[in-house]
PDB file of C-alpha atoms in Angstrom:
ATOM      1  CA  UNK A  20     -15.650  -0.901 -25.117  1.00  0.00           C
ATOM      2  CA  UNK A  21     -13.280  -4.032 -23.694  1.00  0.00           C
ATOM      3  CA  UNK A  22     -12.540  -1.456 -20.844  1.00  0.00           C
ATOM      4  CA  UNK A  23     -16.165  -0.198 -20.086  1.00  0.00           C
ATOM      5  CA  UNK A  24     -17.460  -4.360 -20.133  1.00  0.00           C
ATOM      6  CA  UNK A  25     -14.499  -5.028 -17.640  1.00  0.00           C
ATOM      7  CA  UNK A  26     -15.350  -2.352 -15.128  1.00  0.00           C
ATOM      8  CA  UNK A  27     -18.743  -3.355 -15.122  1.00  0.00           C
ATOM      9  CA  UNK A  28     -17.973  -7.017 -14.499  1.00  0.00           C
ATOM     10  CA  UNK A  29     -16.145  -5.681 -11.736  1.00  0.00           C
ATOM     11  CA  UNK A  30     -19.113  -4.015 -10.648  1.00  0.00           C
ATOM     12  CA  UNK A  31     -21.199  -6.805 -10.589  1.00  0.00           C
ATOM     13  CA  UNK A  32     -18.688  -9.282  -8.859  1.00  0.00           C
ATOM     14  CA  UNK A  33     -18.466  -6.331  -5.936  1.00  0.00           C
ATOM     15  CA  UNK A  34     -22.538  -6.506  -5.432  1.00  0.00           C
ATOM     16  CA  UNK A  35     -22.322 -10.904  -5.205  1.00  0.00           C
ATOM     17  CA  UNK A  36     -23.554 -12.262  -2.454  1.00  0.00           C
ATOM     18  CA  UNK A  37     -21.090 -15.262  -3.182  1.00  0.00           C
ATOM     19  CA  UNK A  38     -17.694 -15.427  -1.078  1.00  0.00           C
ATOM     20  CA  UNK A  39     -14.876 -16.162  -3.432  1.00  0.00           C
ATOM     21  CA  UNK A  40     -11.544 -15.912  -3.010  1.00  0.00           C
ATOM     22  CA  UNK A  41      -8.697 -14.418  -5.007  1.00  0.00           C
ATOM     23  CA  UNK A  42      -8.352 -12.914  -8.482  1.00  0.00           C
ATOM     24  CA  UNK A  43     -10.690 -14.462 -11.300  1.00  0.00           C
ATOM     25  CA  UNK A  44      -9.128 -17.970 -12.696  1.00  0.00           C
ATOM     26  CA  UNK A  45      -8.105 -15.161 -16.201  1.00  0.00           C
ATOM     27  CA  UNK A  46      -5.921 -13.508 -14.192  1.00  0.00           C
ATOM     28  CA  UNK A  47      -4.020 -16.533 -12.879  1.00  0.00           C
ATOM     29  CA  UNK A  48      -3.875 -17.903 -16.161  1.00  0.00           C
ATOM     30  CA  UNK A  49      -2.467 -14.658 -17.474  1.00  0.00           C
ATOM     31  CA  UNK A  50       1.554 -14.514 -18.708  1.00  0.00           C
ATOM     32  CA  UNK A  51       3.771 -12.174 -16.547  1.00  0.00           C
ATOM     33  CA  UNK A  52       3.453  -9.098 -18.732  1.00  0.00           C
ATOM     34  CA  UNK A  53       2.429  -5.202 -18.046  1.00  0.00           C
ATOM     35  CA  UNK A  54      -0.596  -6.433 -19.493  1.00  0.00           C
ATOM     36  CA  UNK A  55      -1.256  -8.767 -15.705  1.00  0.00           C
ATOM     37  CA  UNK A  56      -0.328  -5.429 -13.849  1.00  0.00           C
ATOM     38  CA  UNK A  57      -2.886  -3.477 -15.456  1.00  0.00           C
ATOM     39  CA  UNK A  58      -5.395  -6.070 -14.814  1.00  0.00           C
ATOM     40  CA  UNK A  59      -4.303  -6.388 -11.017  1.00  0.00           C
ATOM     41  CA  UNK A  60      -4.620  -2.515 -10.450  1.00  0.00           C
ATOM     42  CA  UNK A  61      -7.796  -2.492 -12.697  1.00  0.00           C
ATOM     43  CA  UNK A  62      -9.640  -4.985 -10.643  1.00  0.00           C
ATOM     44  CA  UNK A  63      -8.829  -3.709  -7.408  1.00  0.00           C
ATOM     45  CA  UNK A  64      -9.434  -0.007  -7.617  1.00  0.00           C
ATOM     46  CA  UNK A  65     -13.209  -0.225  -7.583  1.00  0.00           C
ATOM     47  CA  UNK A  66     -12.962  -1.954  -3.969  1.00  0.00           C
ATOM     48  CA  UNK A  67     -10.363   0.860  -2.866  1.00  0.00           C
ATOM     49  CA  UNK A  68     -12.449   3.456  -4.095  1.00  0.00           C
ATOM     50  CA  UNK A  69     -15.402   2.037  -2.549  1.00  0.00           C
ATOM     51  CA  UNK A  70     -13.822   1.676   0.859  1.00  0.00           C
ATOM     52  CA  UNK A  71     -12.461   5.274   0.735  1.00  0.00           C
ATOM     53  CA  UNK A  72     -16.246   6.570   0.017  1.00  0.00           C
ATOM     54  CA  UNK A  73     -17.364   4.531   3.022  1.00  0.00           C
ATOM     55  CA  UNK A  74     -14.632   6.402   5.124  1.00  0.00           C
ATOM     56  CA  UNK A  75     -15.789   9.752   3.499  1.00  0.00           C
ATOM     57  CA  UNK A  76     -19.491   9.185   4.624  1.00  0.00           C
ATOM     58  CA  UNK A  77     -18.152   8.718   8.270  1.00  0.00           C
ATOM     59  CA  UNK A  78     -16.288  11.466   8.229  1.00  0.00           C
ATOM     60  CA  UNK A  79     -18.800  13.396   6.766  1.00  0.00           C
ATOM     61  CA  UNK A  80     -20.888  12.238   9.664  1.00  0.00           C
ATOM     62  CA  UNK A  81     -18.030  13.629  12.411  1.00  0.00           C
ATOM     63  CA  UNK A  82     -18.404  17.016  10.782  1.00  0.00           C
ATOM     64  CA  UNK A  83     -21.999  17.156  10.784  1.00  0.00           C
ATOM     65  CA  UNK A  84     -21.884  15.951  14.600  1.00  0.00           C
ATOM     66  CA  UNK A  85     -19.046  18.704  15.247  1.00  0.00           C
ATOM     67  CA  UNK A  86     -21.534  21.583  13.566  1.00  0.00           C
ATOM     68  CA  UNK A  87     -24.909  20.936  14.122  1.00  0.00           C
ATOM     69  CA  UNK A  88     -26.024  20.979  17.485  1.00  0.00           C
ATOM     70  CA  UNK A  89     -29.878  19.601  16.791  1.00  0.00           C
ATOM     71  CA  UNK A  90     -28.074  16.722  14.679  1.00  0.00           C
ATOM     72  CA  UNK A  91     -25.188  15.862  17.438  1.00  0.00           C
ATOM     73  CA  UNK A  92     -28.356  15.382  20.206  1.00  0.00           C
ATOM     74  CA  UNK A  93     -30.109  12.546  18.826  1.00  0.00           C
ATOM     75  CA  UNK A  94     -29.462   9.366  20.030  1.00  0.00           C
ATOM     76  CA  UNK A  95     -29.197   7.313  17.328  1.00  0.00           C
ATOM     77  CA  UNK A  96     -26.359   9.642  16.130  1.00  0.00           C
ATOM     78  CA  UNK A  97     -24.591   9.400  19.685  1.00  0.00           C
ATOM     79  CA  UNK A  98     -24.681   5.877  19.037  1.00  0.00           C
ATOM     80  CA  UNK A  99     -23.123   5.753  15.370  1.00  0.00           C
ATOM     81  CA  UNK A 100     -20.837   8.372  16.653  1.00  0.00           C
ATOM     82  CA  UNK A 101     -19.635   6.101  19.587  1.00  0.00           C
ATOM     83  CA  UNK A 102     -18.837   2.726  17.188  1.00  0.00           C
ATOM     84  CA  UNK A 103     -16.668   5.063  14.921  1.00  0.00           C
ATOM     85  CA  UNK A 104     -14.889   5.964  17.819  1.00  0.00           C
ATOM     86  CA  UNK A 105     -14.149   2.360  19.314  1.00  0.00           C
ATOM     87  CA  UNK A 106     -13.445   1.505  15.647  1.00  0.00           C
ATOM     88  CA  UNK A 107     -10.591   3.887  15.682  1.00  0.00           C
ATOM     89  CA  UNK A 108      -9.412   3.188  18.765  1.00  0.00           C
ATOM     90  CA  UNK A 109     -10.698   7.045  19.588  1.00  0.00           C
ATOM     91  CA  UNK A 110     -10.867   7.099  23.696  1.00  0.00           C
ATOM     92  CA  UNK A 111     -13.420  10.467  23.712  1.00  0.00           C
ATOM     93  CA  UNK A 112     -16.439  10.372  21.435  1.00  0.00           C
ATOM     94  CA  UNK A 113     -16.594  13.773  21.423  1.00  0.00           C
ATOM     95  CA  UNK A 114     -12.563  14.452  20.620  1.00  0.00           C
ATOM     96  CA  UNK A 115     -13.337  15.316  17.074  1.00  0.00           C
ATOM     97  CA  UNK A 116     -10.279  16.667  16.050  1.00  0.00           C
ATOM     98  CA  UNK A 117      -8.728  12.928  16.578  1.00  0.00           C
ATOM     99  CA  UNK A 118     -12.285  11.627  15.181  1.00  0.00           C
ATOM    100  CA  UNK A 119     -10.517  13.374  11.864  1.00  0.00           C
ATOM    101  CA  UNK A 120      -7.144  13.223  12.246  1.00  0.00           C
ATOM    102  CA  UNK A 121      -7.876   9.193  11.994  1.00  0.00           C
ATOM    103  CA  UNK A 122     -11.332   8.893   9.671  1.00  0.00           C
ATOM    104  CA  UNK A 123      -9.264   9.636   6.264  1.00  0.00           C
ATOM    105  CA  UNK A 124      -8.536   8.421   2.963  1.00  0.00           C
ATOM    106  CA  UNK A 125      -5.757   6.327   1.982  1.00  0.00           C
ATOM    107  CA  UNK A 126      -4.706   7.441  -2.049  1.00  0.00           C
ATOM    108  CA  UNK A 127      -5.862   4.634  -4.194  1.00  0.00           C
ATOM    109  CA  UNK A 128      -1.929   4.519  -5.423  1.00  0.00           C
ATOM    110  CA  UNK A 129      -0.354   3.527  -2.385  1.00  0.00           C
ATOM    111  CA  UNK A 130      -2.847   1.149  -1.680  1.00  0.00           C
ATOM    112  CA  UNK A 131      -2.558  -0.616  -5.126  1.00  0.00           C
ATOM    113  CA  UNK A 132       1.161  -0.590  -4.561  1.00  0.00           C
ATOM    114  CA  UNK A 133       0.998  -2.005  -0.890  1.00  0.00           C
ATOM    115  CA  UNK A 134      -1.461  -4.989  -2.439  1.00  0.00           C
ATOM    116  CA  UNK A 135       0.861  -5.866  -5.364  1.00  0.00           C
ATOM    117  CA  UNK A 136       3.803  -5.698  -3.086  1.00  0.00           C
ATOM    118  CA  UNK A 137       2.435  -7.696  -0.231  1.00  0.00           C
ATOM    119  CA  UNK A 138       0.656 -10.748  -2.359  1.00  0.00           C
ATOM    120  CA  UNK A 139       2.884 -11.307  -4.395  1.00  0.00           C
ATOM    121  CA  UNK A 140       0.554  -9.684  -6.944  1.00  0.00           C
ATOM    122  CA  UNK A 141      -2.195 -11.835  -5.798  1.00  0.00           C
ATOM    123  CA  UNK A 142      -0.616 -14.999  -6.232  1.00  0.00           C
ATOM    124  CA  UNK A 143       0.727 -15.624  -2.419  1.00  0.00           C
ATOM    125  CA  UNK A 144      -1.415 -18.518  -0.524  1.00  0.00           C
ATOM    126  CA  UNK A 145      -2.634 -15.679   1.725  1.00  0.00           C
ATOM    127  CA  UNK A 146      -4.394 -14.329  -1.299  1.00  0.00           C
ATOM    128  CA  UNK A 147      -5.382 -16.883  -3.358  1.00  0.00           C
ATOM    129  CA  UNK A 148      -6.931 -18.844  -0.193  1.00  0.00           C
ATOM    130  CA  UNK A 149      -7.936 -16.004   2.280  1.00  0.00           C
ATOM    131  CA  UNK A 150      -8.193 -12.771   0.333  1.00  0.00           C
ATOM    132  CA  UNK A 151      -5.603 -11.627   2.713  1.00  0.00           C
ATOM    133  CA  UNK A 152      -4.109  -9.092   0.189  1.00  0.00           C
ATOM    134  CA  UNK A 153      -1.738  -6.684   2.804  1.00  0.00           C
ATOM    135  CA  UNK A 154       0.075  -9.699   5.133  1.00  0.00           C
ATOM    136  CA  UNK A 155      -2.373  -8.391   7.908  1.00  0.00           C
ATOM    137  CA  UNK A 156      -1.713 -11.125  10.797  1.00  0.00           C
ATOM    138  CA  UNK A 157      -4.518 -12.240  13.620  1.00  0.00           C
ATOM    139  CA  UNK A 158      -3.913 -13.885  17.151  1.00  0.00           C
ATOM    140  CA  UNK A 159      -7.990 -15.248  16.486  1.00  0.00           C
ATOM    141  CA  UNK A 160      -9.269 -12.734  18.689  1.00  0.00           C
ATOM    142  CA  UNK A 161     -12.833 -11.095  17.901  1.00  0.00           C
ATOM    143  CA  UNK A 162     -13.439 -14.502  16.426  1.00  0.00           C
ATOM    144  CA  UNK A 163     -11.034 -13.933  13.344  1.00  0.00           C
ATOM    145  CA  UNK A 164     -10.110 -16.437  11.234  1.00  0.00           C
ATOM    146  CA  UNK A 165      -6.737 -17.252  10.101  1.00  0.00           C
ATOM    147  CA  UNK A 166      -3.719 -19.514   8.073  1.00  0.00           C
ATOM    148  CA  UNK A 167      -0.808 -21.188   9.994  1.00  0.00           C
ATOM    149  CA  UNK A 168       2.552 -19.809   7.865  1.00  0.00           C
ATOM    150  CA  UNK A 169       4.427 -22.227   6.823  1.00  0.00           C
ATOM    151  CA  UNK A 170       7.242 -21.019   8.156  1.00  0.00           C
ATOM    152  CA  UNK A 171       6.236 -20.085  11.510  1.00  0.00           C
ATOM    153  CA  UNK A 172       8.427 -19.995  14.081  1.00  0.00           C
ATOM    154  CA  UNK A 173       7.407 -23.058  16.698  1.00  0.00           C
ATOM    155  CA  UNK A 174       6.896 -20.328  19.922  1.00  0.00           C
ATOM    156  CA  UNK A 175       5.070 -18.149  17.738  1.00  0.00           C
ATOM    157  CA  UNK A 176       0.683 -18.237  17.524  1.00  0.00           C
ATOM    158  CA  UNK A 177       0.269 -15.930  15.019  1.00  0.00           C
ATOM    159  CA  UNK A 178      -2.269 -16.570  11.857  1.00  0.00           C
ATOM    160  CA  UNK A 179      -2.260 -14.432   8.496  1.00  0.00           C
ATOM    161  CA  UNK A 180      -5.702 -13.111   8.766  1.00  0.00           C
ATOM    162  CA  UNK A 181      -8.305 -14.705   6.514  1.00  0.00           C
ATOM    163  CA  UNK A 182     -11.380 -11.975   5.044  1.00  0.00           C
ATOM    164  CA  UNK A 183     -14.766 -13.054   3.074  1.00  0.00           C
ATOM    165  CA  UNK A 184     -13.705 -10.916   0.550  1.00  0.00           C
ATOM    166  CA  UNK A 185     -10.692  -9.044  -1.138  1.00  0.00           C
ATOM    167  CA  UNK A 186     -12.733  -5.797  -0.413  1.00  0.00           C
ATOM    168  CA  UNK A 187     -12.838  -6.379   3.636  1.00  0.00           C
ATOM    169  CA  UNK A 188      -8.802  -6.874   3.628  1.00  0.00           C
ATOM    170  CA  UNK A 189      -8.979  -3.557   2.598  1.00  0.00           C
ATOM    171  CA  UNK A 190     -11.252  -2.234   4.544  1.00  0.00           C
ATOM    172  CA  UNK A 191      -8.803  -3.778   7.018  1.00  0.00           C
ATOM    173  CA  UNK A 192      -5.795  -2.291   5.620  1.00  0.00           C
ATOM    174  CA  UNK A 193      -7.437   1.687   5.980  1.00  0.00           C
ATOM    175  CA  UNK A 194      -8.368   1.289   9.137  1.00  0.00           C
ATOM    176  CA  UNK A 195      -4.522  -0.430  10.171  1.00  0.00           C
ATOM    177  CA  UNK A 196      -3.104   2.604   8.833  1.00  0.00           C
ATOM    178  CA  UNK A 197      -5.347   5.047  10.198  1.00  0.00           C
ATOM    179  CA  UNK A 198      -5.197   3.638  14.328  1.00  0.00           C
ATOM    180  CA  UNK A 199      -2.043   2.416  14.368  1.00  0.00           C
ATOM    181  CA  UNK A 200       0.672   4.055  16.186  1.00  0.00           C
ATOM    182  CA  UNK A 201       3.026   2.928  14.046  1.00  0.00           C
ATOM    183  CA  UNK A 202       1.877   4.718  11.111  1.00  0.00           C
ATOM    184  CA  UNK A 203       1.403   8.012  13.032  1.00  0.00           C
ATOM    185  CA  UNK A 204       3.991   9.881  10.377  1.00  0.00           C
ATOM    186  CA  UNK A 205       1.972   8.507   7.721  1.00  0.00           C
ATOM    187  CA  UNK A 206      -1.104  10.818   9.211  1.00  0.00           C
ATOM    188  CA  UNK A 207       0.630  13.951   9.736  1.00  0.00           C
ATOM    189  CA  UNK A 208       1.638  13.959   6.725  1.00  0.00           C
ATOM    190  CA  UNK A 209      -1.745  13.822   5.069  1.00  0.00           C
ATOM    191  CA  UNK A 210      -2.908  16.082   7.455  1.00  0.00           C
ATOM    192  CA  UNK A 211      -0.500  18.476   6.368  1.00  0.00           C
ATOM    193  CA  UNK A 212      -1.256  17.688   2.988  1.00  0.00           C
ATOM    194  CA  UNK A 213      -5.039  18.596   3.679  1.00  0.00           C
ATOM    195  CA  UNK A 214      -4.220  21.678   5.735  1.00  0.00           C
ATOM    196  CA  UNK A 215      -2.419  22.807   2.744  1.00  0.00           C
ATOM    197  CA  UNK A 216      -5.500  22.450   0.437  1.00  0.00           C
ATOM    198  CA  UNK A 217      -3.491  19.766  -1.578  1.00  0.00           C
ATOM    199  CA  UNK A 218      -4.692  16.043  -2.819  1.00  0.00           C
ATOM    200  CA  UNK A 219      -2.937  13.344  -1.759  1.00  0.00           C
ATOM    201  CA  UNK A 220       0.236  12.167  -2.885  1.00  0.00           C
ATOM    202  CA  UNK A 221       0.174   7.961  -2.752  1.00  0.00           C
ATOM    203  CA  UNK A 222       4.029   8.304  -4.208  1.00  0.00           C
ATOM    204  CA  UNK A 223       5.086  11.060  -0.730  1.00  0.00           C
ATOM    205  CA  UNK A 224       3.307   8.701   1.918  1.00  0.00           C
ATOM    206  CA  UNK A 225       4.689   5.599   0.566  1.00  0.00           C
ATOM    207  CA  UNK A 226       7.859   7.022   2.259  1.00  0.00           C
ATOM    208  CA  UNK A 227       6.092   7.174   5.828  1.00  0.00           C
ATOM    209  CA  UNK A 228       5.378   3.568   6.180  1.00  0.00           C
ATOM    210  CA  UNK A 229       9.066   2.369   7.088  1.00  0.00           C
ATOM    211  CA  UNK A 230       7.371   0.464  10.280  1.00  0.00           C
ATOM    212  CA  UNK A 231       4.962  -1.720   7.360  1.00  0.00           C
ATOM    213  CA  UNK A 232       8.012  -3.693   6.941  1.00  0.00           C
ATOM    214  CA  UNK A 233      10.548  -5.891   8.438  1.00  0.00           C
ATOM    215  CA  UNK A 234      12.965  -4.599   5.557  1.00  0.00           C
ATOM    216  CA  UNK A 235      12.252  -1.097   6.172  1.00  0.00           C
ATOM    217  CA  UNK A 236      14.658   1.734   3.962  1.00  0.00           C
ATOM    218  CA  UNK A 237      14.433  -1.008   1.213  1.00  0.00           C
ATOM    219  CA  UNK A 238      10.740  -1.335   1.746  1.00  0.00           C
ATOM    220  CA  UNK A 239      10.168   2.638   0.559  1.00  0.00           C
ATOM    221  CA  UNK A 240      12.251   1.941  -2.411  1.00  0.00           C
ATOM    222  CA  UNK A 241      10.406  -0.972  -3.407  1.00  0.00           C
ATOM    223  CA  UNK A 242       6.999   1.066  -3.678  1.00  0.00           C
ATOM    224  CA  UNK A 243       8.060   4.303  -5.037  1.00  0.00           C
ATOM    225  CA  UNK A 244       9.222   1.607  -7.513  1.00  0.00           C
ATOM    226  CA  UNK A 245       6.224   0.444  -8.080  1.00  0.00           C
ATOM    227  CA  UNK A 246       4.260   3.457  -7.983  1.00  0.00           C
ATOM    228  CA  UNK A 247       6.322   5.108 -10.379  1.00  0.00           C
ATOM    229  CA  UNK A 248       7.238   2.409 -12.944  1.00  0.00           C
ATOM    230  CA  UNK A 249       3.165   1.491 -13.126  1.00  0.00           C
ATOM    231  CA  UNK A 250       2.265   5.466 -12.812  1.00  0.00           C
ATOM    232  CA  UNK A 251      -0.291   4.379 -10.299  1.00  0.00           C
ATOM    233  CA  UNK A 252      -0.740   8.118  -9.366  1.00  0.00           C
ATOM    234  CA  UNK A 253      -3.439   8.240 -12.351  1.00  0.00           C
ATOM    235  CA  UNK A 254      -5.395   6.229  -9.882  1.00  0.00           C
ATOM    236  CA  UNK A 255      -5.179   9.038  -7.272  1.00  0.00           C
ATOM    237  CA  UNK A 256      -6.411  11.469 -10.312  1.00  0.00           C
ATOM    238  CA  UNK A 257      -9.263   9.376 -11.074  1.00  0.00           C
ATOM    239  CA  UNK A 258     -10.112   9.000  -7.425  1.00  0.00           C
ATOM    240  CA  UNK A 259     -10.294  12.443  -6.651  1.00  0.00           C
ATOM    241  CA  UNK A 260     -12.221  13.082 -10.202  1.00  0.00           C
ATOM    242  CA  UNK A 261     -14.947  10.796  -9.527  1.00  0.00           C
ATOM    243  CA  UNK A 262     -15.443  12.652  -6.248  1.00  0.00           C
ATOM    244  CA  UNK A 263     -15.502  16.142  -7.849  1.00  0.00           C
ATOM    245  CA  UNK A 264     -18.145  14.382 -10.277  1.00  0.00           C
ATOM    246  CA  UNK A 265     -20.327  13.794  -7.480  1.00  0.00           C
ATOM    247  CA  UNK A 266     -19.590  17.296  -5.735  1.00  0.00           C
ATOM    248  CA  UNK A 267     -21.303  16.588  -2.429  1.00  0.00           C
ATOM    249  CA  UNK A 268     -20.326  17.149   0.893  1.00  0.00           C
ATOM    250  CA  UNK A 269     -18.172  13.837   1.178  1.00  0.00           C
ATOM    251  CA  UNK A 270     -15.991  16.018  -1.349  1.00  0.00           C
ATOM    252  CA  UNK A 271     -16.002  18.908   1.421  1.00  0.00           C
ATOM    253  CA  UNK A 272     -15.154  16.587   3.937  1.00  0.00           C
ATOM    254  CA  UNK A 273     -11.351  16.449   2.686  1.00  0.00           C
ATOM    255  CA  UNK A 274     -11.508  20.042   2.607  1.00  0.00           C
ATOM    256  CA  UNK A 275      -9.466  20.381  -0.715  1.00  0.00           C
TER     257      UNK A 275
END
């Protein structure tokens, strides 16, 4: 009952209209404990299964634009089709087999990992003050907002990247690791996965990502660490559960 009440709290902080930032004051106020962890990983997989759904409808969409010819002539579609591809960084609107090699899932478990990693569990100033929850940096382009490190070198102009909301950083994240050259292995390998007919494993593409991270070998180590130690793969289970549940054609649309 304690678990079902906490989900939906979730649920209604995810449909505010209010901008907050960071975890709820409980959390903060919380002891170190496995206890903390659960809560972290509780409270954020709602927004990362939320995001992932978004990036099923548009992929959804590709297909549908790849297959139906009446569909793919409308304008309006053109159109929707077009802003995926600049958000992708996609040159051809019509190159659909990039369109899908880049519109994809990240596994819930890997992106849990990455969070708790990367805040600090959600107690880094990036977090706590600008939902940054990933280290995601900004040079205030596009109108971005953004934190002065404390460290910063005195040449350098980079900001850590503040969002409205824990579930925009990411939003941010997904699409970093699905345009970015430097996480090209990270694709293949999902792609392969997929081509295989076999769901995601968070724990295997944790080991793609040794460009995330100035520290690189020791980076890998540190989430399959935390992957394994907090079995976040139940995440990926649940994830791809909740999609059989709804059996539509987003669940198609990973072809698994």
């Amino acid at each position: 009952m304690k678990k079902i009440l906490f989900l939906l709290s979730i649920f209604f902080l995810m449909n505010s209209y209010a901008e907050t930032t960071g975890f709820p004051d409980e959390y903060y106020e919380m002891r170190a404990t496995t206890k903390k962890q659960d809560y972290f990983f509780d409270y954020l997989y709602p927004y990362i299964e939320h995001a992932n759904k978004k990036i099923l409808k548009d992929r959804e969409f590709i297909l549908k634009m790849r297959l139906d010819k009446h569909f793919s002539r409308k304008i309006e579609n053109i159109q929707r089709l077009d802003l995926i591809a600049k958000r992708y960084k996609v040159d051809s609107i019509y190159d659909y087999k990039k369109l899908l090699f880049r519109v994809n899932i990240v596994p819930p478990s890997l992106a849990l990992a990455q969070a708790a990693v990367e805040s600090g569990w959600g107690t880094s100033r990036f977090a706590k003050e600008g939902n940054n929850l990933f280290g995601h940096w900004t040079y205030g382009q596009n109108g971005e907002r953004g934190m002065v490190p404390l460290n910063r070198d005195p040449n350098a102009t980079h900001l850590v990247r503040i969002f409205d909301s824990f579930e925009k950083s990411i939003s941010s994240y997904m699409l970093n690791l699905n345009r970015t050259n430097a996480y090209i292995s990270f694709r293949m390998l999902r792609s392969h996965f997929q081509k295989m007919k076999k769901k995601l494993s968070g724990l295997v593409l944790s080991q793609t990502l040794i460009n995330y991270s100035q520290i690189k070998e020791r980076y890998l180590k540190i989430l399959k660490s935390v992957i394994e130690k907090n079995d976040l793969e139940e995440y990926d289970k649940r994830f791809y559960k909740n999609l059989k549940k709804d059996k539509n054609e987003i669940w198609d649309s990973l072809k698994i």
